[in-house]
Short mmCIF file of C-alpha atoms in Angstrom, two decimals:
data_model
loop_
_atom_site.label_atom_id
_atom_site.label_comp_id
_atom_site.label_asym_id
_atom_site.label_seq_id
_atom_site.Cartn_x
_atom_site.Cartn_y
_atom_site.Cartn_z
CA MET O 1 -11.17 -6.76 39.57
CA THR O 2 -12.21 -3.22 39.97
CA LYS O 3 -15.51 -1.63 40.92
CA ALA O 4 -16.91 0.83 38.17
CA PRO O 5 -17.32 4.22 39.57
CA GLY O 6 -20.82 4.99 40.33
CA LYS O 7 -22.24 1.57 39.22
CA GLY O 8 -23.58 -1.32 41.47
CA PHE O 9 -21.51 -4.17 39.74
CA ILE O 10 -17.99 -5.26 39.40
CA VAL O 11 -15.66 -4.83 36.36
CA ARG O 12 -14.00 -8.02 35.83
CA VAL O 13 -11.14 -8.02 33.29
CA VAL O 14 -11.38 -11.30 31.32
CA MET O 15 -8.61 -12.34 28.82
CA ASN O 16 -9.61 -13.22 25.00
CA MET O 17 -10.61 -16.96 24.64
CA GLU O 18 -11.72 -17.24 28.10
CA LYS O 19 -15.44 -18.22 27.89
CA PHE O 20 -17.46 -16.20 30.44
CA ASN O 21 -20.99 -16.17 31.93
CA LEU O 22 -22.73 -13.51 29.90
CA LEU O 23 -25.75 -12.98 32.13
CA ASP O 24 -23.66 -12.90 35.34
CA GLU O 25 -21.57 -9.99 33.65
CA CYS O 26 -24.94 -8.12 32.78
CA ARG O 27 -27.03 -9.09 35.95
CA ASP O 28 -26.78 -5.93 37.75
CA ALA O 29 -27.01 -3.61 34.84
CA ARG O 30 -29.75 -1.28 34.44
CA SER O 31 -28.91 -0.19 30.91
CA ILE O 32 -27.33 -2.36 28.36
CA PHE O 33 -26.12 -0.95 24.82
CA ILE O 34 -25.11 -3.33 21.89
CA SER O 35 -23.41 -2.16 18.64
CA GLY O 36 -21.20 -3.43 16.00
CA HIS O 37 -19.09 -2.13 13.11
CA VAL O 38 -19.69 0.49 10.57
CA ARG O 39 -21.22 -0.95 7.41
CA PRO O 40 -22.86 -3.58 9.26
CA ASP O 41 -22.88 -7.08 7.42
CA GLY O 42 -25.00 -10.14 8.14
CA ASP O 43 -22.65 -11.49 10.84
CA CYS O 44 -22.82 -8.13 12.66
CA VAL O 45 -26.42 -7.61 12.20
CA GLY O 46 -27.41 -11.28 13.11
CA SER O 47 -25.01 -11.00 16.22
CA CYS O 48 -26.36 -7.78 17.48
CA LEU O 49 -30.17 -8.71 16.89
CA ALA O 50 -29.39 -12.23 18.69
CA MET O 51 -27.97 -10.52 21.59
CA TYR O 52 -30.88 -7.91 21.79
CA MET O 53 -33.52 -10.44 21.72
CA TYR O 54 -31.57 -12.77 24.15
CA LEU O 55 -30.85 -10.16 26.80
CA LYS O 56 -34.47 -8.66 26.72
CA LYS O 57 -35.91 -11.99 27.22
CA ALA O 58 -33.16 -13.15 29.80
CA LEU O 59 -32.95 -9.93 31.73
CA PRO O 60 -36.28 -8.20 31.80
CA ALA O 61 -35.42 -5.60 34.25
CA ALA O 62 -32.67 -4.10 32.05
CA ALA O 63 -33.08 -1.43 29.58
CA VAL O 64 -31.66 -3.09 26.36
CA SER O 65 -30.85 -1.28 23.21
CA VAL O 66 -29.13 -1.96 19.95
CA SER O 67 -27.68 0.69 17.53
CA LEU O 68 -26.13 0.37 14.14
CA GLU O 69 -25.77 2.43 11.11
CA GLU O 70 -28.50 1.67 8.63
CA ALA O 71 -28.26 -1.94 7.50
CA SER O 72 -29.31 -3.77 4.40
CA GLU O 73 -33.19 -4.08 4.19
CA VAL O 74 -32.72 -7.65 3.40
CA PHE O 75 -32.40 -8.54 7.01
CA GLN O 76 -35.94 -7.14 7.94
CA CYS O 77 -36.82 -10.82 8.23
CA ILE O 78 -35.16 -10.85 11.45
CA ARG O 79 -37.02 -9.93 14.37
CA GLY O 80 -35.94 -6.83 16.08
CA PHE O 81 -34.72 -5.17 12.87
CA ASP O 82 -37.13 -2.44 13.07
CA GLU O 83 -35.92 -1.64 16.54
CA ILE O 84 -32.42 -0.73 15.44
CA ASP O 85 -31.66 2.71 16.37
CA SER O 86 -29.34 4.42 13.97
CA THR O 87 -29.28 7.78 15.90
CA TYR O 88 -27.18 6.18 18.56
CA ALA O 89 -29.29 8.29 21.00
CA VAL O 90 -28.11 7.60 24.68
CA GLU O 91 -28.74 9.64 27.99
CA GLY O 92 -25.79 9.48 29.82
CA ASN O 93 -23.35 6.53 30.18
CA VAL O 94 -24.60 2.99 29.97
CA ASP O 95 -23.89 0.43 32.56
CA VAL O 96 -22.79 -2.23 29.93
CA PHE O 97 -21.75 -1.95 26.33
CA ILE O 98 -21.63 -5.04 24.31
CA ALA O 99 -19.34 -4.55 21.06
CA LEU O 100 -19.90 -7.28 18.48
CA ASP O 101 -17.67 -8.39 15.43
CA CYS O 102 -15.32 -5.53 15.64
CA GLU O 103 -12.77 -3.70 17.80
CA LYS O 104 -13.40 -0.08 19.08
CA SER O 105 -12.32 1.94 16.49
CA ARG O 106 -14.74 0.33 14.03
CA LEU O 107 -17.77 1.33 16.24
CA GLY O 108 -18.13 4.58 14.27
CA LYS O 109 -20.62 6.85 16.34
CA ALA O 110 -20.90 4.39 18.94
CA GLU O 111 -17.07 4.69 20.04
CA ASP O 112 -17.75 7.56 22.44
CA ILE O 113 -20.65 5.49 24.25
CA PHE O 114 -18.30 2.61 24.52
CA ALA O 115 -15.51 4.73 26.17
CA GLY O 116 -18.05 6.00 28.75
CA ALA O 117 -19.72 2.64 29.56
CA GLY O 118 -19.20 1.24 33.04
CA LYS O 119 -18.41 -2.13 31.76
CA ARG O 120 -17.26 -3.02 28.16
CA ILE O 121 -17.79 -6.41 26.66
CA ASN O 122 -16.11 -7.36 23.49
CA ILE O 123 -17.12 -10.47 21.39
CA ASP O 124 -15.41 -10.95 18.08
CA HIS O 125 -13.56 -13.41 15.81
CA HIS O 126 -11.45 -10.96 13.77
CA ILE O 127 -7.68 -11.75 14.01
CA SER O 128 -7.04 -8.03 13.89
CA ASN O 129 -8.59 -7.71 17.17
CA GLU O 130 -6.86 -10.57 18.85
CA ARG O 131 -6.48 -8.76 22.28
CA GLY O 132 -9.91 -7.62 22.37
CA CYS O 133 -10.82 -4.10 23.29
CA GLY O 134 -13.13 -4.59 26.29
CA ASP O 135 -12.91 -5.24 30.35
CA VAL O 136 -14.31 -8.49 29.26
CA ASN O 137 -13.28 -10.22 25.92
CA TYR O 138 -14.33 -13.47 24.07
CA VAL O 139 -12.35 -13.18 20.93
CA VAL O 140 -11.56 -16.24 19.02
CA PRO O 141 -10.16 -15.90 15.40
CA GLY O 142 -10.59 -19.54 14.74
CA PHE O 143 -14.35 -19.20 14.98
CA SER O 144 -16.45 -18.96 11.69
CA SER O 145 -18.29 -15.78 12.94
CA THR O 146 -19.16 -13.85 15.94
CA ALA O 147 -22.66 -15.23 15.55
CA GLU O 148 -21.00 -18.62 16.46
CA LEU O 149 -19.37 -17.22 19.49
CA VAL O 150 -22.51 -15.51 20.68
CA TYR O 151 -24.58 -18.91 20.68
CA ASP O 152 -21.62 -20.21 22.60
CA LEU O 153 -22.40 -17.75 25.35
CA PHE O 154 -25.96 -18.20 25.46
CA ASP O 155 -27.94 -20.18 28.06
CA ARG O 156 -30.09 -22.58 26.11
CA GLN O 157 -33.11 -22.18 28.18
CA TYR O 158 -33.76 -18.63 26.66
CA MET O 159 -33.21 -19.61 23.12
CA ASP O 160 -36.12 -19.56 20.80
CA ALA O 161 -36.67 -19.77 17.06
CA GLU O 162 -36.31 -15.94 16.48
CA ILE O 163 -32.91 -15.98 18.18
CA ALA O 164 -31.85 -18.97 16.52
CA LYS O 165 -32.78 -17.43 13.24
CA ALA O 166 -30.52 -14.37 13.87
CA ILE O 167 -27.52 -16.52 14.92
CA TYR O 168 -28.03 -18.54 11.91
CA THR O 169 -27.99 -15.34 9.64
CA GLY O 170 -24.84 -14.26 11.13
CA ILE O 171 -23.23 -17.84 10.51
CA VAL O 172 -24.30 -18.18 6.77
CA HIS O 173 -23.19 -14.90 5.80
CA ASP O 174 -19.73 -15.23 7.30
CA THR O 175 -19.16 -18.64 5.98
CA GLY O 176 -20.68 -17.93 2.40
CA ILE O 177 -23.16 -20.52 3.39
CA PHE O 178 -20.78 -22.82 4.79
CA LYS O 179 -18.39 -22.72 1.73
CA TYR O 180 -15.54 -20.67 3.10
CA SER O 181 -12.55 -22.48 4.85
CA ASN O 182 -13.71 -20.75 8.05
CA THR O 183 -16.39 -23.37 8.35
CA SER O 184 -15.57 -26.08 10.95
CA PRO O 185 -17.17 -29.14 11.94
CA LYS O 186 -18.42 -27.25 15.13
CA THR O 187 -19.92 -24.76 12.86
CA LEU O 188 -21.90 -27.30 11.19
CA ARG O 189 -22.92 -28.95 14.28
CA VAL O 190 -24.12 -25.44 15.66
CA ALA O 191 -25.95 -24.94 12.48
CA ALA O 192 -27.66 -28.30 12.85
CA GLU O 193 -28.84 -27.26 16.37
CA LEU O 194 -30.04 -23.91 15.28
CA ILE O 195 -32.43 -25.20 12.36
CA GLU O 196 -34.16 -27.44 15.12
CA TYR O 197 -35.82 -24.40 16.33
CA GLY O 198 -37.89 -24.28 13.43
CA PHE O 199 -37.41 -21.45 11.31
CA ASP O 200 -37.35 -21.39 7.49
CA PHE O 201 -33.70 -21.61 6.84
CA PRO O 202 -34.01 -21.97 2.99
CA GLN O 203 -36.20 -18.90 2.73
CA LEU O 204 -33.93 -16.99 5.14
CA ILE O 205 -30.93 -17.83 2.74
CA ASP O 206 -32.82 -16.76 -0.37
CA GLU O 207 -34.10 -13.32 1.24
CA THR O 208 -30.61 -12.29 2.94
CA PHE O 209 -28.11 -13.91 0.46
CA TYR O 210 -29.39 -14.47 -3.08
CA GLU O 211 -32.39 -12.17 -3.87
CA LYS O 212 -31.32 -8.82 -5.58
CA THR O 213 -33.32 -5.89 -6.70
CA TYR O 214 -33.23 -5.05 -10.49
CA ALA O 215 -30.69 -1.98 -9.71
CA GLN O 216 -28.44 -4.50 -7.90
CA ASN O 217 -28.51 -6.82 -10.82
CA GLN O 218 -27.62 -4.14 -13.06
CA LEU O 219 -24.65 -3.02 -10.99
CA LEU O 220 -23.38 -6.55 -10.59
CA GLY O 221 -23.50 -7.05 -14.34
CA ARG O 222 -21.69 -3.56 -14.91
CA ALA O 223 -19.03 -4.79 -12.43
CA LEU O 224 -18.60 -8.08 -14.33
CA LEU O 225 -18.49 -6.67 -17.71
CA GLU O 226 -15.88 -4.15 -16.98
CA SER O 227 -13.68 -6.55 -14.65
CA ILE O 228 -9.87 -6.73 -15.58
CA VAL O 229 -7.94 -9.88 -15.24
CA PHE O 230 -4.16 -9.58 -14.66
CA MET O 231 -1.06 -11.45 -12.95
CA ASP O 232 -1.54 -14.02 -15.57
CA GLY O 233 -5.25 -14.50 -14.73
CA LYS O 234 -4.43 -14.96 -10.94
CA CYS O 235 -6.11 -11.46 -10.04
CA ILE O 236 -9.35 -10.02 -11.10
CA VAL O 237 -10.40 -6.47 -10.36
CA SER O 238 -13.54 -4.21 -10.75
CA ALA O 239 -14.77 -0.91 -9.75
CA ILE O 240 -17.98 1.08 -9.71
CA ASP O 241 -17.51 4.82 -9.70
CA LYS O 242 -19.71 7.31 -7.94
CA LYS O 243 -21.22 8.51 -11.25
CA THR O 244 -22.67 5.07 -11.75
CA LEU O 245 -23.77 4.75 -8.11
CA ASP O 246 -25.60 7.95 -8.36
CA PHE O 247 -27.14 7.01 -11.97
CA TYR O 248 -28.86 3.77 -10.14
CA ASN O 249 -29.55 5.73 -7.09
CA ALA O 250 -27.64 3.09 -5.26
CA SER O 251 -25.68 2.93 -2.04
CA SER O 252 -22.81 0.57 -0.75
CA LYS O 253 -25.64 -1.95 0.47
CA ASP O 254 -26.29 -2.61 -3.32
CA LEU O 255 -22.96 -3.82 -4.01
CA GLU O 256 -22.74 -6.59 -1.51
CA GLY O 257 -22.03 -10.04 -3.36
CA ILE O 258 -20.13 -8.57 -6.26
CA VAL O 259 -16.69 -9.40 -4.81
CA ASN O 260 -17.55 -13.05 -4.15
CA GLN O 261 -18.87 -13.36 -7.71
CA LEU O 262 -15.48 -12.15 -8.97
CA ARG O 263 -13.76 -14.48 -6.75
CA ILE O 264 -15.14 -17.54 -8.11
CA THR O 265 -13.64 -16.72 -11.67
CA LYS O 266 -11.75 -19.68 -12.84
CA GLY O 267 -8.03 -19.38 -12.32
CA ALA O 268 -8.41 -16.24 -10.26
CA GLU O 269 -6.56 -16.55 -6.62
CA CYS O 270 -7.48 -13.05 -5.65
CA ALA O 271 -10.57 -10.87 -6.30
CA ILE O 272 -10.56 -7.00 -5.83
CA PHE O 273 -13.79 -4.91 -6.01
CA MET O 274 -13.87 -1.18 -5.14
CA TYR O 275 -16.41 1.50 -5.23
CA GLU O 276 -15.66 5.28 -5.02
CA THR O 277 -16.79 7.17 -1.93
CA GLY O 278 -15.27 10.46 -2.72
CA ASN O 279 -12.81 12.21 -4.98
CA LEU O 280 -9.84 9.70 -5.19
CA GLU O 281 -11.29 7.83 -2.19
CA TYR O 282 -12.15 3.94 -2.63
CA LYS O 283 -13.60 1.38 -0.23
CA VAL O 284 -12.12 -1.81 -1.24
CA SER O 285 -13.03 -5.45 -0.63
CA LEU O 286 -10.47 -8.33 -1.00
CA ARG O 287 -11.14 -11.96 -1.23
CA SER O 288 -8.85 -15.05 -2.04
CA CYS O 289 -8.93 -18.75 -2.56
CA LYS O 290 -6.05 -20.49 -1.22
CA TYR O 291 -2.68 -18.71 -1.09
CA VAL O 292 -3.01 -15.15 -0.31
CA ASP O 293 -3.93 -13.84 3.09
CA VAL O 294 -6.01 -10.76 2.35
CA SER O 295 -6.08 -9.61 6.09
CA ARG O 296 -2.38 -8.83 5.74
CA VAL O 297 -2.98 -6.99 2.51
CA ALA O 298 -5.68 -4.90 4.00
CA SER O 299 -3.83 -4.37 7.44
CA PHE O 300 -1.01 -2.72 5.34
CA PHE O 301 -3.44 -0.10 4.21
CA GLY O 302 -4.81 0.33 7.69
CA GLY O 303 -7.90 -2.21 6.93
CA GLY O 304 -8.57 -5.65 8.29
CA GLY O 305 -10.60 -8.79 8.30
CA HIS O 306 -10.15 -12.63 7.81
CA VAL O 307 -7.47 -14.45 5.87
CA ARG O 308 -9.85 -15.11 2.94
CA ALA O 309 -12.06 -11.99 3.23
CA ALA O 310 -10.77 -8.31 4.07
CA GLY O 311 -11.26 -4.83 3.29
CA CYS O 312 -9.65 -1.23 3.59
CA ASP O 313 -9.87 2.31 2.31
CA ILE O 314 -7.49 3.65 0.03
CA ASN O 315 -6.91 7.17 -1.57
CA GLY O 316 -5.55 7.48 -5.16
CA THR O 317 -6.86 6.89 -8.81
CA PHE O 318 -8.18 3.51 -9.76
CA TYR O 319 -4.81 2.45 -11.26
CA ASP O 320 -3.08 3.68 -8.23
CA VAL O 321 -5.18 1.47 -6.06
CA VAL O 322 -4.62 -1.64 -8.01
CA ASN O 323 -0.96 -1.09 -8.59
CA ASN O 324 -0.49 -0.59 -4.62
CA ILE O 325 -2.69 -3.70 -3.78
CA SER O 326 -1.24 -5.89 -6.38
CA LYS O 327 2.28 -5.13 -5.00
CA GLN O 328 1.45 -6.67 -1.68
CA ILE O 329 -0.56 -9.55 -3.40
CA GLU O 330 2.51 -10.44 -5.56
CA LEU O 331 4.82 -10.42 -2.50
CA GLN O 332 2.94 -13.28 -0.90
CA MET O 333 2.39 -15.02 -4.26
CA LYS O 334 6.41 -15.01 -4.61
CA GLU O 335 6.67 -16.18 -0.79
CA HIS O 336 4.29 -19.04 -1.91
CA GLU O 337 6.23 -20.05 -5.18
CA GLU O 338 9.39 -19.85 -3.18
CA ALA O 339 7.87 -22.48 -0.52
CA ASP O 340 6.83 -24.71 -3.25
CA ARG O 341 10.18 -24.70 -4.92
CA ALA O 342 11.81 -25.25 -1.47
CA ALA O 343 9.57 -28.25 -0.62
CA ASP O 344 10.42 -29.70 -4.27
CA VAL O 345 14.18 -29.74 -3.56
CA PRO O 346 15.10 -33.28 -2.65
CA GLU O 347 16.97 -33.97 0.73
CA LYS O 348 20.60 -34.54 0.53
#
């Protein structure tokens, strides 16, 4: 245990997977800064806003703020969305920085604020951040979402319908509405507890998951029409170039859900969706069904994520990117086939 210079509280080093008392860790802080990863998704937004509302309620004397890159407007239905600061305006060093759903290199503009904080708390469920990056860490890759971990740390006396709604948002988005393999019996029990707070969860799912603008539907249609299957139908890939994005006056937020639609193509084990971010630069999203660990594929190219959902940035032409990714997928396919053959060999 070491005392943070110039602060009135103790920095305690907590290893990953060790549950800690969140309010005790923040009790003496005058300023608490909350942030998550670049290009925030539902889990990131839900976790950050749940944490923001919870700490403002439980520690009213502290100055609590939340900063993220501009998030999709579908999350406007969550209280506190309009209070997210996308300028990352901070005066001096903050007492406590809470990094959610990522490790420090994915904090973007907030990374320097994280480095100068008196105490750094990291809560995450990504296997690529298994060791954690804070002074206090609660990183459990087996959990469905960071939102589920956040709920694990909240004192129930400060819970309310709006906080429950934000947590539920994070969970449903990272589990594909409880469809992905990261959904555990505990996840479903947590979801049941959350909906008991009385928010309109069917409407929440519609507004944040299913509803699309006309332009978003057009882009989805283009992506499906121009998709390509290969590896005997085991992989499907599609891409949107910058020219198309500009034509629809669209951004990356308008492309959410496309890779998941590709993933449910019959016979496909892997889905690859990419969009052009610059000249010969692509942002790539990967999904798999049963056999391929796409986090391994993404990590090979400097990205990360989960076993069934991951992403990375790759330079090259469309065909360069597909060829490079497919080599890594093919390696795992062969491993699976060899394991199946070995399992079929009768014992002597």
